[in-house]
XYZ file of C-alpha atoms in Angstrom:
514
model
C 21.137 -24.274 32.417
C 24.352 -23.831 30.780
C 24.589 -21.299 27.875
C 26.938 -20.290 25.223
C 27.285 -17.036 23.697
C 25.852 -16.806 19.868
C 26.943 -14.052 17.384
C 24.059 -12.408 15.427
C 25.845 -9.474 13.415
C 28.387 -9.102 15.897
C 25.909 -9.248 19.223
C 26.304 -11.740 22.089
C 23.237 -13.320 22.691
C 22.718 -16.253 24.870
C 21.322 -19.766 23.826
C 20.945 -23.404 25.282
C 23.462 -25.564 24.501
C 22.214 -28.910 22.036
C 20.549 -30.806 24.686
C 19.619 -34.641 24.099
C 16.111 -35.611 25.180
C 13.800 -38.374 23.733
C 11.573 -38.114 20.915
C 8.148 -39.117 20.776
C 9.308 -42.876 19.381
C 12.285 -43.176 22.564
C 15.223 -42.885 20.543
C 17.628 -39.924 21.486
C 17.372 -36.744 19.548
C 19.348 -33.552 19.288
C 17.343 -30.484 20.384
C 18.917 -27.646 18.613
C 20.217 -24.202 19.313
C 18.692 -21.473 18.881
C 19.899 -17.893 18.505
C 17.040 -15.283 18.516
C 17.133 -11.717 17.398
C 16.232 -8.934 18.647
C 13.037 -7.516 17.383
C 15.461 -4.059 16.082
C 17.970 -6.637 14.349
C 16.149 -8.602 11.820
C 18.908 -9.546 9.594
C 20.807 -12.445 8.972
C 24.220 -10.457 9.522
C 26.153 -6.911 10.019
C 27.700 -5.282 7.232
C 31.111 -5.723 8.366
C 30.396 -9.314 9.298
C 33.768 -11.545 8.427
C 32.240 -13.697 5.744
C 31.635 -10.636 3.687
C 34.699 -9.070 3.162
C 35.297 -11.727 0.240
C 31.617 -11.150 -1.174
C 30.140 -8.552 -2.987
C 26.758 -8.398 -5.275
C 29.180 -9.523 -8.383
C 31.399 -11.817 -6.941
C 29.372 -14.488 -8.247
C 31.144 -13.851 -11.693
C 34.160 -15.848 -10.186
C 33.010 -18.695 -10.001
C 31.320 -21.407 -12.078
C 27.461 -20.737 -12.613
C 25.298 -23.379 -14.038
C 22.390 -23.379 -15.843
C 23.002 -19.977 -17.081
C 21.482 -19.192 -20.983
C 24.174 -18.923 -23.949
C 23.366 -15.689 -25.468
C 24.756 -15.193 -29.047
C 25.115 -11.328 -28.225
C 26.964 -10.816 -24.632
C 26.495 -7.002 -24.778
C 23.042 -6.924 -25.946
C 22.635 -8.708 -22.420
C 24.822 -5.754 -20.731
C 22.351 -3.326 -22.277
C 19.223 -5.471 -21.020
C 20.644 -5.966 -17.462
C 21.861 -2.391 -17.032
C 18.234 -1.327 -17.960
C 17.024 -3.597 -15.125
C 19.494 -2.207 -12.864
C 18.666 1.883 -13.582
C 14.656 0.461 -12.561
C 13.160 0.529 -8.942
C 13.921 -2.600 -6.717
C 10.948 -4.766 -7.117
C 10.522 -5.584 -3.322
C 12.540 -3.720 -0.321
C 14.720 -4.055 2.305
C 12.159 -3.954 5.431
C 9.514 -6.267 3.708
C 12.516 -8.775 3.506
C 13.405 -8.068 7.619
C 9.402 -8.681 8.494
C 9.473 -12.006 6.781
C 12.629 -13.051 8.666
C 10.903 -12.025 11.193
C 8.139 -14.040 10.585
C 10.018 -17.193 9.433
C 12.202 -17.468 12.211
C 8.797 -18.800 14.358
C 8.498 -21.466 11.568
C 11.603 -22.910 12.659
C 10.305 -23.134 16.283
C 6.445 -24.301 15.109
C 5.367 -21.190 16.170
C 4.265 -19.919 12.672
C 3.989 -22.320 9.377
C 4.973 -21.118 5.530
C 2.717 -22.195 3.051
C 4.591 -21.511 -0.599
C 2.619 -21.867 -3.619
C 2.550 -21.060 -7.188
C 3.031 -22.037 -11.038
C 5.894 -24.396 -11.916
C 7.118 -20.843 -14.453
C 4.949 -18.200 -14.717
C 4.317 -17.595 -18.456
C 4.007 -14.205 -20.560
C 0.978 -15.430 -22.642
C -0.828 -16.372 -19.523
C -0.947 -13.247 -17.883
C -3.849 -11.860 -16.296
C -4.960 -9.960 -13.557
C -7.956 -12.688 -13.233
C -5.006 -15.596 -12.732
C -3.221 -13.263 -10.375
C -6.722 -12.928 -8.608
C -7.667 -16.893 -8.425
C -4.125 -17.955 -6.988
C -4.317 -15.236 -4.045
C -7.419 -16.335 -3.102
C -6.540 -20.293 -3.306
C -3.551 -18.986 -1.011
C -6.263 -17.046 0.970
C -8.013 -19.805 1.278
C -5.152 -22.810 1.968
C -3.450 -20.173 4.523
C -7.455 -20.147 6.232
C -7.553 -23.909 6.289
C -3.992 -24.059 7.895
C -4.790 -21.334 10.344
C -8.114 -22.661 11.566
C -6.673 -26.851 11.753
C -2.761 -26.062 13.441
C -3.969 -22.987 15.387
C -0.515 -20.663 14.379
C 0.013 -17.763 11.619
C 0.470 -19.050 8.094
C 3.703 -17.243 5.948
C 2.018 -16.555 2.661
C 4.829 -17.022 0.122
C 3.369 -16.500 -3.832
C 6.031 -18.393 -6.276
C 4.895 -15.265 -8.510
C 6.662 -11.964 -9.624
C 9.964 -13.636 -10.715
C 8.852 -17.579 -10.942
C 10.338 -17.371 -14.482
C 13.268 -19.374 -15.586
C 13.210 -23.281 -14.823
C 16.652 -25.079 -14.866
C 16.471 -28.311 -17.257
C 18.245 -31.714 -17.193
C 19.703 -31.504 -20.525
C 20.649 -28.703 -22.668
C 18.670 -29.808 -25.967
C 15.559 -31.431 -26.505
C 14.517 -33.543 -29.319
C 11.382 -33.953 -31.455
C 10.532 -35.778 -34.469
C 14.332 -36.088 -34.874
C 14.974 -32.323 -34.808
C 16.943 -30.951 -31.778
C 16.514 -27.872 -30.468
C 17.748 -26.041 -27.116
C 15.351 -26.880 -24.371
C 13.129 -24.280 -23.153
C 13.853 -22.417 -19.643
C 11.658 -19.752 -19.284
C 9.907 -17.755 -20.891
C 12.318 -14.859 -19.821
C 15.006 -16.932 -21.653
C 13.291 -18.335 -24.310
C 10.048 -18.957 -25.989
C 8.325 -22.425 -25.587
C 7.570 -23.028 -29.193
C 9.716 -25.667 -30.900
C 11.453 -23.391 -33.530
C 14.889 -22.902 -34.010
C 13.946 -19.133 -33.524
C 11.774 -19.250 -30.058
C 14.613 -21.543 -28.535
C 17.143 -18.549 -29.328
C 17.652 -16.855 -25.680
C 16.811 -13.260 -25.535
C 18.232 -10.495 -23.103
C 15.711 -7.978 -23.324
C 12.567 -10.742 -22.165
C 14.793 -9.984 -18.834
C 12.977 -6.707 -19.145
C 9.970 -8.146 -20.112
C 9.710 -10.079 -16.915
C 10.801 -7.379 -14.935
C 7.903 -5.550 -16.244
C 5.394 -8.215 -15.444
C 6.744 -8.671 -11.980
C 5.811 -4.948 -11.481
C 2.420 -5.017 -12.487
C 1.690 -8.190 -10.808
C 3.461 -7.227 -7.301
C 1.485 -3.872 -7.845
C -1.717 -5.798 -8.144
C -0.742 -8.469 -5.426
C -0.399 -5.409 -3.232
C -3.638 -3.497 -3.514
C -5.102 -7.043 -2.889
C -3.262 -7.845 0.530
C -3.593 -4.222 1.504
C -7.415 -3.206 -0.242
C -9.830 -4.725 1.885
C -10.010 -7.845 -0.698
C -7.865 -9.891 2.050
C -10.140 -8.895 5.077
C -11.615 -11.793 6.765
C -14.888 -10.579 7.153
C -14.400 -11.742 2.496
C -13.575 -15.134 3.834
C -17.204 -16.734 2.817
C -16.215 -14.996 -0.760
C -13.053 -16.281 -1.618
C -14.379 -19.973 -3.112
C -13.342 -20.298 -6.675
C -16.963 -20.681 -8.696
C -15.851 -23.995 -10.199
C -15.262 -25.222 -6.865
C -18.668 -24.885 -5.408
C -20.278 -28.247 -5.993
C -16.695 -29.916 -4.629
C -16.083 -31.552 -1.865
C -13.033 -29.360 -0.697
C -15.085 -26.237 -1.939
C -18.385 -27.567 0.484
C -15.309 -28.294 3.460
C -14.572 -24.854 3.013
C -17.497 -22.989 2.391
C -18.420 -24.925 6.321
C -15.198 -23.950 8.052
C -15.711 -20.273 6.654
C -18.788 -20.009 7.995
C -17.451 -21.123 11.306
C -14.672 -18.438 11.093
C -17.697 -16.014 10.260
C -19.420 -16.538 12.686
C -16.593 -16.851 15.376
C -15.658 -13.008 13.838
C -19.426 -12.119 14.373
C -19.115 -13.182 17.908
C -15.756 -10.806 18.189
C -17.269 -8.215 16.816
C -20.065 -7.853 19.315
C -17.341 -8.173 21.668
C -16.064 -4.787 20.333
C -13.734 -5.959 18.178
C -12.350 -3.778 15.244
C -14.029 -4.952 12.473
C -11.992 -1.683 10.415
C -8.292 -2.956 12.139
C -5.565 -3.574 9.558
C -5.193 -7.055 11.003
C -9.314 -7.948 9.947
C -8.666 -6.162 6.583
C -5.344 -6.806 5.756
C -2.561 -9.350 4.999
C 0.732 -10.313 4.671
C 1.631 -11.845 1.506
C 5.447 -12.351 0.153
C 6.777 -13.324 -3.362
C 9.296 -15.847 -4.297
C 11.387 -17.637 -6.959
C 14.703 -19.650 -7.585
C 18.038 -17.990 -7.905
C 18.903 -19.028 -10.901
C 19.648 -16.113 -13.545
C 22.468 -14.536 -11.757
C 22.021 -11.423 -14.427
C 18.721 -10.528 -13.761
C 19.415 -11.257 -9.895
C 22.723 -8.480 -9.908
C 20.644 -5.937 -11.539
C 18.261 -5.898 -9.301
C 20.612 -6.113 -5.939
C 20.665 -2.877 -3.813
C 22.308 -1.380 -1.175
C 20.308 -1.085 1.879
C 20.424 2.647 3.151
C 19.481 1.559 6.694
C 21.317 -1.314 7.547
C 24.400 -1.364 4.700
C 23.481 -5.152 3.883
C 22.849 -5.707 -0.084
C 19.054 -7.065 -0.510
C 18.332 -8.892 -3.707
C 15.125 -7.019 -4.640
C 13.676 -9.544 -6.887
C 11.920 -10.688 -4.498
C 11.563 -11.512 -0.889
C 12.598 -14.857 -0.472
C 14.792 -16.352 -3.376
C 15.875 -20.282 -3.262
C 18.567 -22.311 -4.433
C 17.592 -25.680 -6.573
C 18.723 -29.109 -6.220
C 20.943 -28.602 -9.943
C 23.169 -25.479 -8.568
C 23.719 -25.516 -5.027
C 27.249 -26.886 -5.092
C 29.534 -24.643 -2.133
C 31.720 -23.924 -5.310
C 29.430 -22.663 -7.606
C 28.312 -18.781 -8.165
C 24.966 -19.542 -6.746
C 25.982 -20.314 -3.342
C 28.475 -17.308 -3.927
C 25.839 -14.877 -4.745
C 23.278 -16.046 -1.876
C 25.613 -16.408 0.928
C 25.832 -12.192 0.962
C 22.215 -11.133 -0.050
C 19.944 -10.314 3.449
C 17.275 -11.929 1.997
C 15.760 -14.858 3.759
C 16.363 -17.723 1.251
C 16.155 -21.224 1.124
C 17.596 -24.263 -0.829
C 16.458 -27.229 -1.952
C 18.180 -30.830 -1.577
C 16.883 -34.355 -2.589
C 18.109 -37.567 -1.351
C 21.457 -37.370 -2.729
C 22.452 -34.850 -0.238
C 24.894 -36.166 2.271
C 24.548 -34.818 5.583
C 27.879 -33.504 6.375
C 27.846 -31.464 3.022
C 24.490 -30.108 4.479
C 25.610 -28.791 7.247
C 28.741 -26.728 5.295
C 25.865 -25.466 3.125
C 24.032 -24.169 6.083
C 27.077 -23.001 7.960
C 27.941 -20.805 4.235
C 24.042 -19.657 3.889
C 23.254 -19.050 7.689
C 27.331 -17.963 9.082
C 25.787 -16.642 12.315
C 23.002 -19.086 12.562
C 20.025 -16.845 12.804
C 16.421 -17.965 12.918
C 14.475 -16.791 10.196
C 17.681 -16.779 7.379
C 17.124 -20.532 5.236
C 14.599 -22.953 4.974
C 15.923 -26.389 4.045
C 13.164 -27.679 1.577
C 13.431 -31.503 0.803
C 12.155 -32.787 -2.468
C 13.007 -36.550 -2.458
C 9.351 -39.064 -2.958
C 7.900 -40.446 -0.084
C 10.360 -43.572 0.103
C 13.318 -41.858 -0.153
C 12.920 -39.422 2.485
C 11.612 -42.090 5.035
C 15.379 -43.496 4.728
C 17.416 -39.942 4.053
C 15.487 -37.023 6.082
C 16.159 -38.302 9.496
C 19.886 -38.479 8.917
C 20.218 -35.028 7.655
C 18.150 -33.667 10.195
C 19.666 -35.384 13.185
C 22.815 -33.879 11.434
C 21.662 -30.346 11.782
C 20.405 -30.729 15.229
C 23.891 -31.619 16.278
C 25.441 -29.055 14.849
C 23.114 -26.569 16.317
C 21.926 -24.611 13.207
C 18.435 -23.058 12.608
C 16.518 -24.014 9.633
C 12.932 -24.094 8.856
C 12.350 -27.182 7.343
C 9.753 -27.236 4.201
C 8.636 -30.212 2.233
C 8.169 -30.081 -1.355
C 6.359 -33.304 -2.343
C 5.996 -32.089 -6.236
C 9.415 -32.478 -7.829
C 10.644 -35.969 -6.200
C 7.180 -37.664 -7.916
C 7.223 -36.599 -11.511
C 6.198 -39.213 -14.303
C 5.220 -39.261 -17.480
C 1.917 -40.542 -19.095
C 0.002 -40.881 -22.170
C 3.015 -38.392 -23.739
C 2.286 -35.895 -20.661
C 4.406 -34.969 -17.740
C 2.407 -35.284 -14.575
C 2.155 -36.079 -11.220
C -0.092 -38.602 -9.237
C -1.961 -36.631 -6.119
C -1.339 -39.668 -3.723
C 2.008 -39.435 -4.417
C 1.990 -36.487 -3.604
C 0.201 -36.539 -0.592
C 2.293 -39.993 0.407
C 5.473 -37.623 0.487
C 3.660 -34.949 2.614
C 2.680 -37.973 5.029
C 6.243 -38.951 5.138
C 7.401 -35.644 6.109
C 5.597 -35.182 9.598
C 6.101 -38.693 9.981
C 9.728 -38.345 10.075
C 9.538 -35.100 12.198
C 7.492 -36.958 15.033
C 9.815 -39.672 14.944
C 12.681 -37.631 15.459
C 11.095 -34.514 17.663
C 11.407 -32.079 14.984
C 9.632 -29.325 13.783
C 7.657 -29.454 10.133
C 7.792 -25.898 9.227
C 6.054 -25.541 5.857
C 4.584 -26.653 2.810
C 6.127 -25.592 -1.140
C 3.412 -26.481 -4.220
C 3.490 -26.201 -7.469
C -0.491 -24.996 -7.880
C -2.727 -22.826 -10.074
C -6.241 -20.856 -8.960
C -7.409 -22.536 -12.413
C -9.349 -25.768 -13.351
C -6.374 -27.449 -14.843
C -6.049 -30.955 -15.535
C -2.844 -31.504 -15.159
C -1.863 -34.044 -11.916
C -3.350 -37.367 -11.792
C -6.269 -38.161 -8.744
C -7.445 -36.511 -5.442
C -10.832 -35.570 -5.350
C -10.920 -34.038 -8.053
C -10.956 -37.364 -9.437
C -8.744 -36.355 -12.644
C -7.483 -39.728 -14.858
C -5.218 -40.416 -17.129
C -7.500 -40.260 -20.234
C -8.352 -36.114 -18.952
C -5.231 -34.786 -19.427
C -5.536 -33.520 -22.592
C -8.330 -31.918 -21.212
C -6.980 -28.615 -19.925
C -3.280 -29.360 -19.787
C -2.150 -26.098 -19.506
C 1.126 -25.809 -17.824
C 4.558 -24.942 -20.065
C 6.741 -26.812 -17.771
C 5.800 -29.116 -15.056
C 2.280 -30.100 -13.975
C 0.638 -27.973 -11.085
C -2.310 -29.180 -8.444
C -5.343 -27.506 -9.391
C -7.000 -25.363 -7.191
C -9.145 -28.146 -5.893
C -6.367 -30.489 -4.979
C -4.453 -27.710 -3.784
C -7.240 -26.945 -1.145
C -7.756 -30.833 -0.199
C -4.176 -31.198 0.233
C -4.504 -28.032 2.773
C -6.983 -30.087 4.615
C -4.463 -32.845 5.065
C -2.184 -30.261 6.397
C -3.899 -29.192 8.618
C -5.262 -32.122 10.158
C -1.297 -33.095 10.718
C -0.791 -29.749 12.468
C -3.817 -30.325 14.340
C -2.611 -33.514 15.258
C 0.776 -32.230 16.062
C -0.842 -29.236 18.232
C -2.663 -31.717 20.234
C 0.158 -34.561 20.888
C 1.853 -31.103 22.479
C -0.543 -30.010 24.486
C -0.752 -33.402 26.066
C 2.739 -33.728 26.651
C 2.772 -30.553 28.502
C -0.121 -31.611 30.610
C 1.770 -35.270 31.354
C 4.377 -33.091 32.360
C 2.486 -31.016 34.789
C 1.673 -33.529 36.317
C 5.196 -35.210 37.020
C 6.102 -31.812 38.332
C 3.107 -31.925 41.227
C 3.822 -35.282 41.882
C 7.462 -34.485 42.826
């Protein structure tokens, strides 16, 4: 087999060359190259890589940034931020390597990322209780996924830092006042007042503080025994008992229960950090480039600059121009990151966004999340995949079914669960067609009984959204449609598993026959 050599922070390594083979529907495909690290050299780049000799953690400020507050008092925002910046990093260097690491196997369908979390995380809902319920849903989605596609699930929490939202206009209007729309709670306060809507530098603070306590918290769960599968039987949500999703899982964790019972008289380790323990990373958009360069260190072991915010930071649909600071600020961090693109992406443009992002194409570095509504990515996805297969990069690619299939009803902003789940559908649908890899899963959810998204079996209607509409931005799944859409999930990963396995037999079998 021919190979080329690939550059990963100034290392040779060797790779297949883009070899055309036929998908599972005959047409020709583009099987991509892929450049794997070393285990020692889990990041994205070396220091004294070429792209970064234009780039540092405030470069950014050259360029256009979008979406960015307008503070009456610019210094009381230098005061704020350099506050921020004298703090601890939030998250650190290595945790940010291991989940490269661990994403670069998503890419390959070896692993699958599960991302889930509140639209914007809120100060007056804060709780350790709300922390709780959402690790467990997590707990319990990544158990579903686990048990139905038979690979490791990437935990990724859209917590500690899910603050700021960008909006389509500026002001909003009500009762023929107009205000400045609200973005965040660590911009500005939801409450339509002429004083909330004024943005505030020191709620950066704020939020820093409450990603803290609830990464502290988040912590002695993954780490404390709460996480240890032996808890799996424990982790249904009480509301969800009598459910049909919460009886589904309440049977398959009794199946994993038992199958650990059977290890255990086997001699297995019932005390072993991987039975007590688990991985779980935090996430949030880019988008407050501020808040972001106070809290970007230098890493002492490798030299790279980390944005310690959080592990893996994304890039929305509204400011992911080349151009623009956000794409200035991102393409230096080590962070694994991601960015999302609807169907008005054009695939040449998203394959200079990846080559800026990923420079030395390693595995691991971006997801690609689409966000388009089931139709629409039927006719764009395969074009810009087929366009990143033939240029050879590495993505993960994630589908975020929530944003592309918002409506409003009865004065509410919601979202219907089959359209929801139609868009998930469409995803590995595409990815069979073409022979591509579905690599995760990105939700907008909540561990609490919400009412908030039309349908699914939690049978929610129009007429119950006033019920326990909850959200300050955009409507989340509850916790039971959040687990039944796992289920789905997982029966597509099965499915997907299977379909493999078969191939690989057929084969086999061509290879004795010869």
């Amino acid at each position: 087999m021919q190979t080329a050599k690939v550059a990963l922070g100034g290392s040779p390594l060797l790779a297949p060359r883009p070899r055309r083979s036929a998908g599972p529907s005959g047409h020709r495909v583009v099987r991509p190259t892929r450049a794997v690290a070393e285990p020692s050299q889990a990041v994205p780049f070396l220091r004294d890589a070429d792209h970064l000799k234009k780039w540092s953690h405030d470069s950014w400020r050259n360029y256009p940034a979008l979406q960015q507050p307008a503070y009456p008092d610019k210094e009381e925002v230098k005061k704020a931020c350099a506050e921020i910046a004298s703090f601890p990093p939030l998250v650190f260097a290595g945790e940010c390597r291991t989940l490269q690491e661990r994403l670069a196997k998503c890419a390959t369908g070896e692993a699958f990322i599960l991302q889930g979390g509140d639209c914007a995380e809120a100060f007056s809902q804060f709780s350790a209780n709300r922390i709780r319920d959402l690790f467990r849903l997590i707990l319990q989605m990544s158990v579903v996924l686990m048990f139905g596609g038979g690979v490791p699930v990437v935990k990724l929490g859209r917590l500690a830092g899910q603050f700021a939202k960008p909006r389509s206009a500026p002001m909003e209007e009500k009762d023929g006042q107009e205000l400045p729309s609200y973005r965040g709670d660590i911009i500005n306060g939801p409450e339509f007042t002429s004083e909330a809507r004024v943005p505030d530098p020191w709620r950066l603070v704020r939020a820093y503080n409450q990603s803290a306590a609830t990464l502290n918290l988040l912590r002695g769960f993954a780490t404390g025994g709460y996480a240890g599968l032996d808890r799996v039987t424990k982790w249904n949500l009480d509301f969800m008992a009598a459910s049909d999703e919460g009886k589904a899982y309440t049977d398959l964790a009794r199946r994993v229960d038992e199958a650990i019972s059977f290890m255990s008289a086997c001699g297995l380790d019932m005390n072993s950090a991987v039975m007590r323990e688990t991985e779980f990373y935090v996430s949030h958009e880019c988008l407050l480039l501020d808040y972001e360069e106070a809290l970007t260190r230098e890493d002492s072991t490798t030299g790279l600059w980390y944005g310690c915010s959080g592990h893996f930071l994304w890039c929305g649909e509204r400011t992911r121009q080349l151009d623009n600071a956000h794409v200035e600020f991102l393409r230096g961090i080590g962070n694994p990151i991601g960015v999302k693109v609807s169907d008005k992406m054009d695939p040449s443009e998203l394959v200079a966004l990846i080559a800026t992002l990923n420079p030395e194409n390693t595995p691991g570095r971006l997801a690609v999340i689409v966000r388009m509504g089931a139709v629409k990515l039927r006719e764009k996805l395969p074009a810009l995949i087929e366009a990143v297969q033939q240029a050879g990069q590495v993505v993960a690619w994630v589908c975020d079914p929530m944003h592309g299939n918002t409506e409003e009803v009865n004065g509410y902003k919601t979202r219907r669960y089959d359209n929801i789940r139609a868009e998930v559908e469409a995803f590995f649908d595409v990815h069979d067609e073409v022979g591509s890899v579905p690599g995760g899963i990105h939700l907008e959810m909540t561990g609490d009984n919400v009412t908030e998204c039309i349908g699914g079996g939690a049978c929610v209607g129009e007429v119950d959204l006033s019920s326990r509409y909850h959200t300050h931005c955009d409507p989340r799944l509850n916790a039971e449609q959040a687990l039944e859409m796992a289920f789905y999930v997982a029966s597509r990963l099965r499915q997907r598993r299977e379909r493999i396995a078969k191939e690989k037999q057929g084969q086999g079998k061509q290879v004795l026959l010869y």
